[in-house]
mmCIF file of C-alpha atoms and ligand atoms in Angstrom:
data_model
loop_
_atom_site.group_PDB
_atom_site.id
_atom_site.type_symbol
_atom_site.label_atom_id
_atom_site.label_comp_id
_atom_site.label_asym_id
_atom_site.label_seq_id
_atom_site.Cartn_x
_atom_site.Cartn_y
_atom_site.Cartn_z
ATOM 1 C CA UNK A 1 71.501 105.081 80.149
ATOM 2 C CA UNK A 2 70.104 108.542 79.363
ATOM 3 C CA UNK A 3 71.992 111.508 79.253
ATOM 4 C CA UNK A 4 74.619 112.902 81.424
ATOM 5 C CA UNK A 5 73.686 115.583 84.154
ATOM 6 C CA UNK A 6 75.935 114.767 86.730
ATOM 7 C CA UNK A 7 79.902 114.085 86.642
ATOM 8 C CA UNK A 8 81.429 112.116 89.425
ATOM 9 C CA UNK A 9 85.243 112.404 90.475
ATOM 10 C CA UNK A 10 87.428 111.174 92.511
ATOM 11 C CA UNK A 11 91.201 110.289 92.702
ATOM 12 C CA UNK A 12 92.232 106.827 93.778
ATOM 13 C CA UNK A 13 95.163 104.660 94.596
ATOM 14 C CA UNK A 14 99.000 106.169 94.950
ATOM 15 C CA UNK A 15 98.775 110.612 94.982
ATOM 16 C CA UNK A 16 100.445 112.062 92.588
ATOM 17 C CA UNK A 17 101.125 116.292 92.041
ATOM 18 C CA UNK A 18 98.920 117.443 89.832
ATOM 19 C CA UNK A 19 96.012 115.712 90.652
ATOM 20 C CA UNK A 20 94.593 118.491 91.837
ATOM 21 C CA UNK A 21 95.271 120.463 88.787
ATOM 22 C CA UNK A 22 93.223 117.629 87.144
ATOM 23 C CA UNK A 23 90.327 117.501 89.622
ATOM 24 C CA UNK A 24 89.946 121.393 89.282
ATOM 25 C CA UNK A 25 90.265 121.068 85.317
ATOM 26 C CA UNK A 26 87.644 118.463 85.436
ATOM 27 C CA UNK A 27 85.101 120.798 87.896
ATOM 28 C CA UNK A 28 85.694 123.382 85.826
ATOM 29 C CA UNK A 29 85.196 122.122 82.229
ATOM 30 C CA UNK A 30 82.244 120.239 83.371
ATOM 31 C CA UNK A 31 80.100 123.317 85.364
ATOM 32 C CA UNK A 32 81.171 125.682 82.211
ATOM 33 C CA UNK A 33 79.235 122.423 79.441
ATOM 34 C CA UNK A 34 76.422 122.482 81.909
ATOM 35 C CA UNK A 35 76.986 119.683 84.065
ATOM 36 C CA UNK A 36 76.539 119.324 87.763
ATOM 37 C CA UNK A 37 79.428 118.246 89.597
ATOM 38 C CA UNK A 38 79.923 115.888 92.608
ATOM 39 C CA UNK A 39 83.017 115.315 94.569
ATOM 40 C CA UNK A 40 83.593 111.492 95.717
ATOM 41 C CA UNK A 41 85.831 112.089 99.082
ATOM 42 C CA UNK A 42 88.898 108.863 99.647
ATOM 43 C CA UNK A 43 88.586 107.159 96.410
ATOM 44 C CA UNK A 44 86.368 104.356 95.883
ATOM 45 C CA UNK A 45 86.045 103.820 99.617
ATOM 46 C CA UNK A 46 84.066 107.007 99.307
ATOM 47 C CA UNK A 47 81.459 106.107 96.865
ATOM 48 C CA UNK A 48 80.654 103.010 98.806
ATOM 49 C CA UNK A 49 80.333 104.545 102.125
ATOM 50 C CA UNK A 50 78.695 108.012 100.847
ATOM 51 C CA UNK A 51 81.498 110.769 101.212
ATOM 52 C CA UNK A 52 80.010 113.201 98.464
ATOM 53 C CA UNK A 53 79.653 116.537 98.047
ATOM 54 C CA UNK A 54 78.336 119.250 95.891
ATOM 55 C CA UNK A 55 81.103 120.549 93.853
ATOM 56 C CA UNK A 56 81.033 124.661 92.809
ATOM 57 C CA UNK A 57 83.742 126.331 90.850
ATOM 58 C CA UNK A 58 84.764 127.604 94.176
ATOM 59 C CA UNK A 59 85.409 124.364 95.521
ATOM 60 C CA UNK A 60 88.440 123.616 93.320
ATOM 61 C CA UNK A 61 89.823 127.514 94.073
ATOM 62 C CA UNK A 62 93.491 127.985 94.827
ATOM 63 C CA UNK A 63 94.528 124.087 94.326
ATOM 64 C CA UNK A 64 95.996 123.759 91.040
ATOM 65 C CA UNK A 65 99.305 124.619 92.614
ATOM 66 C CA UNK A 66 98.813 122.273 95.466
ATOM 67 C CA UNK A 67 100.651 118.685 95.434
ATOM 68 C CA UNK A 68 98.174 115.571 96.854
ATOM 69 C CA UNK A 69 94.465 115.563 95.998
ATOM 70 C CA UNK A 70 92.025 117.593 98.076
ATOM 71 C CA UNK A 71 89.645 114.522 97.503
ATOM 72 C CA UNK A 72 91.928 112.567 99.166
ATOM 73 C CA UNK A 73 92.497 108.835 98.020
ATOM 74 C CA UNK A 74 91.975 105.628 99.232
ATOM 75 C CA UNK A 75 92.741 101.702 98.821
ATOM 76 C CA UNK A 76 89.401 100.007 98.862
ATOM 77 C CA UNK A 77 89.429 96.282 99.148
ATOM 78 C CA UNK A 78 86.216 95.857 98.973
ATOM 79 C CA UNK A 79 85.450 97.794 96.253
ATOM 80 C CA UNK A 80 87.131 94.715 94.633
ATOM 81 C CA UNK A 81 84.537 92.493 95.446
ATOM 82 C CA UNK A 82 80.769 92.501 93.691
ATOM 83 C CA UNK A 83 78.920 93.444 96.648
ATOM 84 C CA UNK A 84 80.877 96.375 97.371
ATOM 85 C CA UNK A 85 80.565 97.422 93.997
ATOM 86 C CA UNK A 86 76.722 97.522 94.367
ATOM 87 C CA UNK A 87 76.784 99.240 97.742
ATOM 88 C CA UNK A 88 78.884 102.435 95.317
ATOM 89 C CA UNK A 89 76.087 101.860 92.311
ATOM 90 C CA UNK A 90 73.647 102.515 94.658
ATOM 91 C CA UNK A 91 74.841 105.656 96.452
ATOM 92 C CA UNK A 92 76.334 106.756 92.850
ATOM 93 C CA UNK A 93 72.198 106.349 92.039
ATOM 94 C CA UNK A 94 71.123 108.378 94.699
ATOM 95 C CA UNK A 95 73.289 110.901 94.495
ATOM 96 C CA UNK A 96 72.083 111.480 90.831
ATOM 97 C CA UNK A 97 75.285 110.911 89.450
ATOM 98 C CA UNK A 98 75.672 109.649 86.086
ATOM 99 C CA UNK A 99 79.103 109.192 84.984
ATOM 100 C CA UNK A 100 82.620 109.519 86.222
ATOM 101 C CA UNK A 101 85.949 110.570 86.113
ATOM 102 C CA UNK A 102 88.356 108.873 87.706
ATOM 103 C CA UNK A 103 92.203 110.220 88.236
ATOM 104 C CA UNK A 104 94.798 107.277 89.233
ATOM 105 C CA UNK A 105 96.926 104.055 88.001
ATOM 106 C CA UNK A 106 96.709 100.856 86.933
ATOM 107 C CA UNK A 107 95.084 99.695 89.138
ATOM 108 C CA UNK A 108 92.258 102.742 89.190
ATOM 109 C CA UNK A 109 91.393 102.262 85.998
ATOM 110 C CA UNK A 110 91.142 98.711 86.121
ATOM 111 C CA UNK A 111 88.305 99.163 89.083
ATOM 112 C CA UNK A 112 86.541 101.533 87.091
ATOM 113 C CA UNK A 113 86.783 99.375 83.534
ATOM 114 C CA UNK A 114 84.839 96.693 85.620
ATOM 115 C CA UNK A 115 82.477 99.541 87.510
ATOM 116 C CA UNK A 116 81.937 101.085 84.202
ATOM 117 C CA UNK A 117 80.799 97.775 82.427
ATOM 118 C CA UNK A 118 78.995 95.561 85.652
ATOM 119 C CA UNK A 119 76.741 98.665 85.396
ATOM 120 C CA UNK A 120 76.689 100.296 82.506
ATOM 121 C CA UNK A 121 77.891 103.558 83.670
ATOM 122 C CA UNK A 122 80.017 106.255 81.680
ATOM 123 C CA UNK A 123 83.514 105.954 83.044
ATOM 124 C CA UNK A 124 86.540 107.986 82.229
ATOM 125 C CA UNK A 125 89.774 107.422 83.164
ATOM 126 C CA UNK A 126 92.809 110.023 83.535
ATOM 127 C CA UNK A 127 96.238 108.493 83.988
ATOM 128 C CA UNK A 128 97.657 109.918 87.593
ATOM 129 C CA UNK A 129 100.190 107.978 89.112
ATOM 130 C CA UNK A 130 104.636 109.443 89.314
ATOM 131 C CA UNK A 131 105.011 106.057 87.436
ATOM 132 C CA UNK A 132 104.558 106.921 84.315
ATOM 133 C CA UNK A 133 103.654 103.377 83.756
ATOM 134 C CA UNK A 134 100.545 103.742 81.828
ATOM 135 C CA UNK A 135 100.451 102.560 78.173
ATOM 136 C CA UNK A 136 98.559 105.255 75.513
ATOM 137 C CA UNK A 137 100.073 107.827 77.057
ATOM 138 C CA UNK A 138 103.850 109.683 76.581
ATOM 139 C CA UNK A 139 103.125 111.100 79.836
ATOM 140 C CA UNK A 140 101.028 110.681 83.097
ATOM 141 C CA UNK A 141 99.758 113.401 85.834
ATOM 142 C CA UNK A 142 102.869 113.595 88.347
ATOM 143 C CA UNK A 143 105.869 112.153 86.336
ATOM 144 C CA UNK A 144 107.504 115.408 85.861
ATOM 145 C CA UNK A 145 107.222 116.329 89.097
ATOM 146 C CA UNK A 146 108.395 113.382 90.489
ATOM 147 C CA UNK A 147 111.424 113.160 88.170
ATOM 148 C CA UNK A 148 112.244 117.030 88.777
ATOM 149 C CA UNK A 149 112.219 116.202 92.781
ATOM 150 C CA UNK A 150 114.401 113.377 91.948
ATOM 151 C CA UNK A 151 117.046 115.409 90.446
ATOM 152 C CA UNK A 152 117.315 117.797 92.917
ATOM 153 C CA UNK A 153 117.793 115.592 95.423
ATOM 154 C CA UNK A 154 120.247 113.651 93.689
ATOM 155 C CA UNK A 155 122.031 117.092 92.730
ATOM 156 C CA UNK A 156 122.566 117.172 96.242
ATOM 157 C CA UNK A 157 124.031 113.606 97.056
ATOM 158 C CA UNK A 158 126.043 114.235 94.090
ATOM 159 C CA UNK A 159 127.924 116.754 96.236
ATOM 160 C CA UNK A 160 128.532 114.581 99.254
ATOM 161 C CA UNK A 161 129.616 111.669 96.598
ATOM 162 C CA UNK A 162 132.433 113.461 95.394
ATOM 163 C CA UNK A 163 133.511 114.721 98.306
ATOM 164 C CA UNK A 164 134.323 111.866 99.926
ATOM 165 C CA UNK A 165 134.673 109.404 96.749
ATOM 166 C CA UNK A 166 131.621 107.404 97.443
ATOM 167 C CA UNK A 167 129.742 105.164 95.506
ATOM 168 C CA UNK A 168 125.787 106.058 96.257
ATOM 169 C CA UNK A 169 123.007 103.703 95.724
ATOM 170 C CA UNK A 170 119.946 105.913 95.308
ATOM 171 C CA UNK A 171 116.491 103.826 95.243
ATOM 172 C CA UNK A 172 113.982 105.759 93.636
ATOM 173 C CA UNK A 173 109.890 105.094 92.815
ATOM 174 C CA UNK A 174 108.307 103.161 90.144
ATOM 175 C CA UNK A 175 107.000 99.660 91.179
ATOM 176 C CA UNK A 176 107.478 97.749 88.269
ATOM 177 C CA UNK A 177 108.433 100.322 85.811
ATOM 178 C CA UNK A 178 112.188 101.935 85.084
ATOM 179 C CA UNK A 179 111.106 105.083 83.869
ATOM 180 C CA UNK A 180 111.710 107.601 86.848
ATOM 181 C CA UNK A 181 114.939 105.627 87.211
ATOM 182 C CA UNK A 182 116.554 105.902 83.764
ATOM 183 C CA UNK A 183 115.322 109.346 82.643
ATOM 184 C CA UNK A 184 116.419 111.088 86.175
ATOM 185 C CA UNK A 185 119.509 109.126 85.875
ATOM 186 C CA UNK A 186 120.335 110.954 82.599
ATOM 187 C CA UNK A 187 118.898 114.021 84.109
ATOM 188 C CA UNK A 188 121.227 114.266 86.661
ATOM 189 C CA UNK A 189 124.004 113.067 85.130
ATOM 190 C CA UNK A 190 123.846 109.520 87.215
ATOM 191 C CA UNK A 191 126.278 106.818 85.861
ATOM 192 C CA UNK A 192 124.051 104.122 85.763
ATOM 193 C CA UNK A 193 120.741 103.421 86.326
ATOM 194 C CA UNK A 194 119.196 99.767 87.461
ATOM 195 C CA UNK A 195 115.760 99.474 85.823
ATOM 196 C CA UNK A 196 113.709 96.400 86.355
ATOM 197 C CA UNK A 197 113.089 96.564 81.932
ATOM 198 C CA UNK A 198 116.790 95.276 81.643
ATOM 199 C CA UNK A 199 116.408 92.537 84.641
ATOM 200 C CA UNK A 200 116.642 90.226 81.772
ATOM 201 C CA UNK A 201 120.368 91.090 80.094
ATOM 202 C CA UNK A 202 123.350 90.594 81.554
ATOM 203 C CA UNK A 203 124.139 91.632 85.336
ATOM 204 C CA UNK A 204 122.922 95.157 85.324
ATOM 205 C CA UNK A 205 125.610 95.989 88.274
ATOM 206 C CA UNK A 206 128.645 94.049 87.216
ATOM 207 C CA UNK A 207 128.323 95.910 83.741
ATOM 208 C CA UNK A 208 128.651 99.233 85.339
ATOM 209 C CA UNK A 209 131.334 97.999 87.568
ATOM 210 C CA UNK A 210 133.506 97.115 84.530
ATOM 211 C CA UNK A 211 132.447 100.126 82.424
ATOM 212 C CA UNK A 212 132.372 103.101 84.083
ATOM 213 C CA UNK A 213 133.706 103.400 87.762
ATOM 214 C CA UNK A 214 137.086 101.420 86.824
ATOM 215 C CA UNK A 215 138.109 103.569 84.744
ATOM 216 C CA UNK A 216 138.045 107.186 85.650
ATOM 217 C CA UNK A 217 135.942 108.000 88.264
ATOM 218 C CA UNK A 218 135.975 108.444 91.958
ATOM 219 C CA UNK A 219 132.778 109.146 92.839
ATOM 220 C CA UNK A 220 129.553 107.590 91.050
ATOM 221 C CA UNK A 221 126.116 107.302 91.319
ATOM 222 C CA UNK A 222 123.529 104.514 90.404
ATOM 223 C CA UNK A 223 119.526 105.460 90.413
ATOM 224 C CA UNK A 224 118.218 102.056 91.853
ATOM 225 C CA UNK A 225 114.160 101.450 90.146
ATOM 226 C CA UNK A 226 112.596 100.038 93.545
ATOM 227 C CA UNK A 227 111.424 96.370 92.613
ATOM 228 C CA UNK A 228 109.970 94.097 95.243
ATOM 229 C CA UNK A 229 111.903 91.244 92.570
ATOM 230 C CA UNK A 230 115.476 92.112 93.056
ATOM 231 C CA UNK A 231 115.617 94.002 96.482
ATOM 232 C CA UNK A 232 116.268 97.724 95.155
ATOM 233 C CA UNK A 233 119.485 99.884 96.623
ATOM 234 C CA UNK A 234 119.903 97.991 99.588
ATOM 235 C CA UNK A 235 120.370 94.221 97.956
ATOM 236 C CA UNK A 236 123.337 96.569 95.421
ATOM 237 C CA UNK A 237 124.852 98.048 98.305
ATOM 238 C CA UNK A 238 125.621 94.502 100.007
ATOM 239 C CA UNK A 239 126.219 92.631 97.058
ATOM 240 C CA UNK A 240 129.072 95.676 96.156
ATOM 241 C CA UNK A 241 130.406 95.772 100.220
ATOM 242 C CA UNK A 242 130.537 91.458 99.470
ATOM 243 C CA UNK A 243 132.164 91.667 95.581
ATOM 244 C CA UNK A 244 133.832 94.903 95.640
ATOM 245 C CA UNK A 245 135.205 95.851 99.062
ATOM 246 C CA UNK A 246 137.097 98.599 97.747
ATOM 247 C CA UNK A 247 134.120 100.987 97.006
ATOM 248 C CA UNK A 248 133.472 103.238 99.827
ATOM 249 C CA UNK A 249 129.271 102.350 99.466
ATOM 250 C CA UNK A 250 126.465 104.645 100.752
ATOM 251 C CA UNK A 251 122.670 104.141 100.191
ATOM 252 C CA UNK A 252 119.562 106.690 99.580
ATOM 253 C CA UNK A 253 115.909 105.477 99.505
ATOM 254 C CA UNK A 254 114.305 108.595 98.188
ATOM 255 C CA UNK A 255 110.877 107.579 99.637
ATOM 256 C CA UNK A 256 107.608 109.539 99.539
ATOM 257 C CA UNK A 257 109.518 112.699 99.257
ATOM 258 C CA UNK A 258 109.188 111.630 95.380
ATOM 259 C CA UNK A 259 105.264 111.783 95.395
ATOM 260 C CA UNK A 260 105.143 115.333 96.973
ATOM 261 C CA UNK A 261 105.428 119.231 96.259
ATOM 262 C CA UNK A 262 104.031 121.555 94.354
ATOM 263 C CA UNK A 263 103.269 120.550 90.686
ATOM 264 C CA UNK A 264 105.766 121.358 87.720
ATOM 265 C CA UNK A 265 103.995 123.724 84.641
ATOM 266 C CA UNK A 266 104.355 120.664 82.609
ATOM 267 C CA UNK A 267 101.903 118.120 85.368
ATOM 268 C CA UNK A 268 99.901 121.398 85.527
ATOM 269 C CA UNK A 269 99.292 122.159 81.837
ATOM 270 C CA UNK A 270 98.790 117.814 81.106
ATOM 271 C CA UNK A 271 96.249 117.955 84.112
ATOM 272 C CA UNK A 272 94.442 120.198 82.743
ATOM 273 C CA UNK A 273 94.280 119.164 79.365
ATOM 274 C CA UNK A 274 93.104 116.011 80.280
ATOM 275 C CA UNK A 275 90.896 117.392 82.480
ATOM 276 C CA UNK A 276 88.703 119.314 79.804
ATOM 277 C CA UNK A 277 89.089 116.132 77.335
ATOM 278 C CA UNK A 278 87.637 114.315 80.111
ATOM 279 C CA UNK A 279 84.525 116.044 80.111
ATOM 280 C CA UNK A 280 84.770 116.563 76.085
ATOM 281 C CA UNK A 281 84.729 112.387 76.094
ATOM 282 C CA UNK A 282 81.732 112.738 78.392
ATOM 283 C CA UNK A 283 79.972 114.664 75.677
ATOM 284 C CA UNK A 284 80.962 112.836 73.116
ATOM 285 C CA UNK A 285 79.116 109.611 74.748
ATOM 286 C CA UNK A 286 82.684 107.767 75.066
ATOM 287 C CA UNK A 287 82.982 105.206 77.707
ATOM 288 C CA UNK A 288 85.367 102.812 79.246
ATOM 289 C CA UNK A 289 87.899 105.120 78.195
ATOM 290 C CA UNK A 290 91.603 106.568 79.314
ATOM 291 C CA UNK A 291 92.349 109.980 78.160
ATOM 292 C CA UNK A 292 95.656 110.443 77.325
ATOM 293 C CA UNK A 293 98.224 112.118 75.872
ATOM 294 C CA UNK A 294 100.589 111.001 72.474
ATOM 295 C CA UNK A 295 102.914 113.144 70.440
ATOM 296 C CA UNK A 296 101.366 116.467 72.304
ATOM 297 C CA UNK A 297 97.872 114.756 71.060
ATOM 298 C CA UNK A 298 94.798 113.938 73.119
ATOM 299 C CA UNK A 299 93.832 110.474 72.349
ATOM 300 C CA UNK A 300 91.283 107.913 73.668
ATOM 301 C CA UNK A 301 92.694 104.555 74.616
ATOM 302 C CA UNK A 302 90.336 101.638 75.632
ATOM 303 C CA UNK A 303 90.738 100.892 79.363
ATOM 304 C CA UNK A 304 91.545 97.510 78.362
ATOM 305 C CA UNK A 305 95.091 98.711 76.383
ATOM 306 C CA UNK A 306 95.830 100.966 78.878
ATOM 307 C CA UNK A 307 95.853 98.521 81.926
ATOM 308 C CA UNK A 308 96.566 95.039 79.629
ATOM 309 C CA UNK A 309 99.855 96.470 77.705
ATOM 310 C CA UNK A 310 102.761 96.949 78.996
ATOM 311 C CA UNK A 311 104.537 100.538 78.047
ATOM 312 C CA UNK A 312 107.824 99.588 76.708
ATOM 313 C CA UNK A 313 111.192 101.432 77.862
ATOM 314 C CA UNK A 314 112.834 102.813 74.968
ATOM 315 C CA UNK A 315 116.040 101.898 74.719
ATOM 316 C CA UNK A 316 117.758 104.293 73.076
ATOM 317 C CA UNK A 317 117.633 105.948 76.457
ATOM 318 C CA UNK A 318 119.960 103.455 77.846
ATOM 319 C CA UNK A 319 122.036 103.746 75.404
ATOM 320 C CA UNK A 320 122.250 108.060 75.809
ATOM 321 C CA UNK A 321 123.244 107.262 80.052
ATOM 322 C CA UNK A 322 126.014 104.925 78.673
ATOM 323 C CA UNK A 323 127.252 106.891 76.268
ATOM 324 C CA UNK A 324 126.901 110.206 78.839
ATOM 325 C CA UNK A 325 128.334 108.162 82.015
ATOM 326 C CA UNK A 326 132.029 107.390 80.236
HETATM 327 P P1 ADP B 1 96.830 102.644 91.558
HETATM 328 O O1 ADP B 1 95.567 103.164 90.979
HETATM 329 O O2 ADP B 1 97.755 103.728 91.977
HETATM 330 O O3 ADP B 1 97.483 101.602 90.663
HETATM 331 P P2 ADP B 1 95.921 100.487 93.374
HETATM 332 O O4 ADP B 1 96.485 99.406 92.539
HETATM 333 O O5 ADP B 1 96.094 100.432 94.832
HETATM 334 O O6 ADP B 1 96.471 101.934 92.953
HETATM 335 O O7 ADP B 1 94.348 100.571 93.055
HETATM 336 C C1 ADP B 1 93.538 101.535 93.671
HETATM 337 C C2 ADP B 1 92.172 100.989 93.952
HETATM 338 O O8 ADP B 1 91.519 100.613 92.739
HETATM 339 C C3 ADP B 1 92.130 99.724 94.792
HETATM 340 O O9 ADP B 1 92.270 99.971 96.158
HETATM 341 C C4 ADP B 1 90.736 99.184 94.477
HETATM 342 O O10 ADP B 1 89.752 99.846 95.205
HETATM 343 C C5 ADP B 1 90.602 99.558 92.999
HETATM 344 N N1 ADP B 1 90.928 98.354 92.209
HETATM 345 C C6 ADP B 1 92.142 97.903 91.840
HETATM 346 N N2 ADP B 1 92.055 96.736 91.176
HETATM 347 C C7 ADP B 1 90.731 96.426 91.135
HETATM 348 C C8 ADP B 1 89.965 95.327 90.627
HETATM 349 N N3 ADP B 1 90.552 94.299 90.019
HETATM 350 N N4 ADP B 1 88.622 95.369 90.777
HETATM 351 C C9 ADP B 1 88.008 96.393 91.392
HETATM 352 N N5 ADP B 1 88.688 97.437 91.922
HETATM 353 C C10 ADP B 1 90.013 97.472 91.803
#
């Protein structure tokens, strides 16, 4: 592989704000080193059917406070399989492009680790996904904006809760991972928060039951972490209407409201930071890297951590909601 000319981009898997921040950080900082710049339209599916296009400075004008990803993003199955693969090499080949950035999750940067090494192609990965779920990095593109439209909403269920001494159920995003749940639950002053890290102790919901809305409160609210495993709000809700009939119980699935809106400074400023070390990795001949972001430090974690580990809740953060939600 010879040196870099051209930077491909493109954002894949679930949108996240801020992703445009990113994509216009990563335009940017590439055409000011000297690189051309190509943008790969609906992910992956893009790259194997051909949606590229010349990318100017002017192209990424205006977007950094825009929510979603002006590349659009895609699911591609068959980028999963070898052939499909080869079909992106090729147009990747004659589109002249040489290396590329790619903004999304886990499962992102998992199809570009494999792109990057079947052919031997420069590929850098920047954590976007309102999960936060990404190991190697304190913080991924669209978190903070997720969590601050979490709050707000909740801010406003909080009103109709007390009003009427309910006990609200409020299913947020997350997939697998409890962060949006437990850190907007002590943002917004939640009682309890169900995360799918503590599925293991004891029952999550009986434990609030007996600690906190016993004893002095009316109304309450519990931030549910969706999770295909235990049924989110909903499977709460009836197994509190069955067990505790008393509770006047209402649920809230937050939905894709969560994934939407105009970027907070904080996605804006990451995005963009990342962005420019993206293109700094480029010229520094890294590879089958994530760029992330740890103790307000860029680092460079192998794809391989970043998808195999598992980022670990910390737990002192359950113990701050308990101590908070007396
Ligand atoms: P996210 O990046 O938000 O985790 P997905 O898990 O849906 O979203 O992954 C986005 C895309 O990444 C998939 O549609 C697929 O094209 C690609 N991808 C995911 N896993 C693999 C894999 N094992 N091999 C090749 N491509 C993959």
């Amino acid at each position: 592989m010879g040196t870099v000319k051209c930077i491909g981009i493109l954002t894949s898997g679930g949108d996240a704000p801020g992703m445009n921040a990113a994509i216009r950080a990563v335009t940017r900082s590439a055409i000011y080193n000297g690189f051309q710049v190509k943008g790969i339209y609906r992910g992956y599916e893009g790259l194997i059917t051909g949606e590229i296009e010349d990318f100017k400075t002017q192209n990424v004008s205006n977007i950094i406070q825009q929510g979603g990803t002006i590349l659009k993003t895609a699911r591609s199955k068959e980028f999963k399989t070898p052939e499909g693969r080869q079909k992106a090499f090729e147009n990747m080949q004659k589109e002249g492009i040489d290396a590329l950035v790619v903004i999304g999750g886990d499962g992102s940067l998992t199809g570009a680790r494999i792109f990057g090494e079947e052919f031997n192609i420069p590929c850098i990965g920047l954590p976007g996904t309102i999960d936060n779920d990404l190991y190697g990095t304190d913080s991924t593109i669209g978190y903070d904006t997720a969590m601050n439209t979490i709050i707000e909403c909740v801010d406003k269920i909080r009103d109709t809760a007390t009003s009427h001494d309910r006990l609200f159920f409020v299913e947020v995003m997350g997939r697998d991972a409890g962060f949006l749940a437990l850190n907007s639950a002590i943002a917004s002053g939640a009682e309890a928060a169900i995360i799918p890290e503590d599925r293991t102790d004891a029952d999550q919901l009986e434990e609030f039951i007996n600690r906190g809305f016993r004893k002095t409160k009316k109304s309450s609210i519990v931030i549910v972490a969706e999770s295909p495993k235990d049924g989110g709000a909903m499977h709460y809700a009836e197994r509190v209407k069955n067990e505790y009939p008393q509770y006047d119980v209402r649920v809230t699935i937050l939905g894709h409201i969560q994934r939407g809106g105009r970027p907070t400074a904080h996605d804006r400023i990451l995005a963009s930071r990342l962005g420019c070390a993206a293109i700094e990795a480029i010229m520094e001949g890294q590879r089958n890297i994530m760029v992330g972001i740890q103790n307000n430090t860029i680092v460079y974690v192998p794809f391989i951590k970043a998808i195999k580990n598992d980022k670990t809740i910390d737990r002192s953060l359950i113990r701050v909601l308990d101590e908070l939600s007396i």
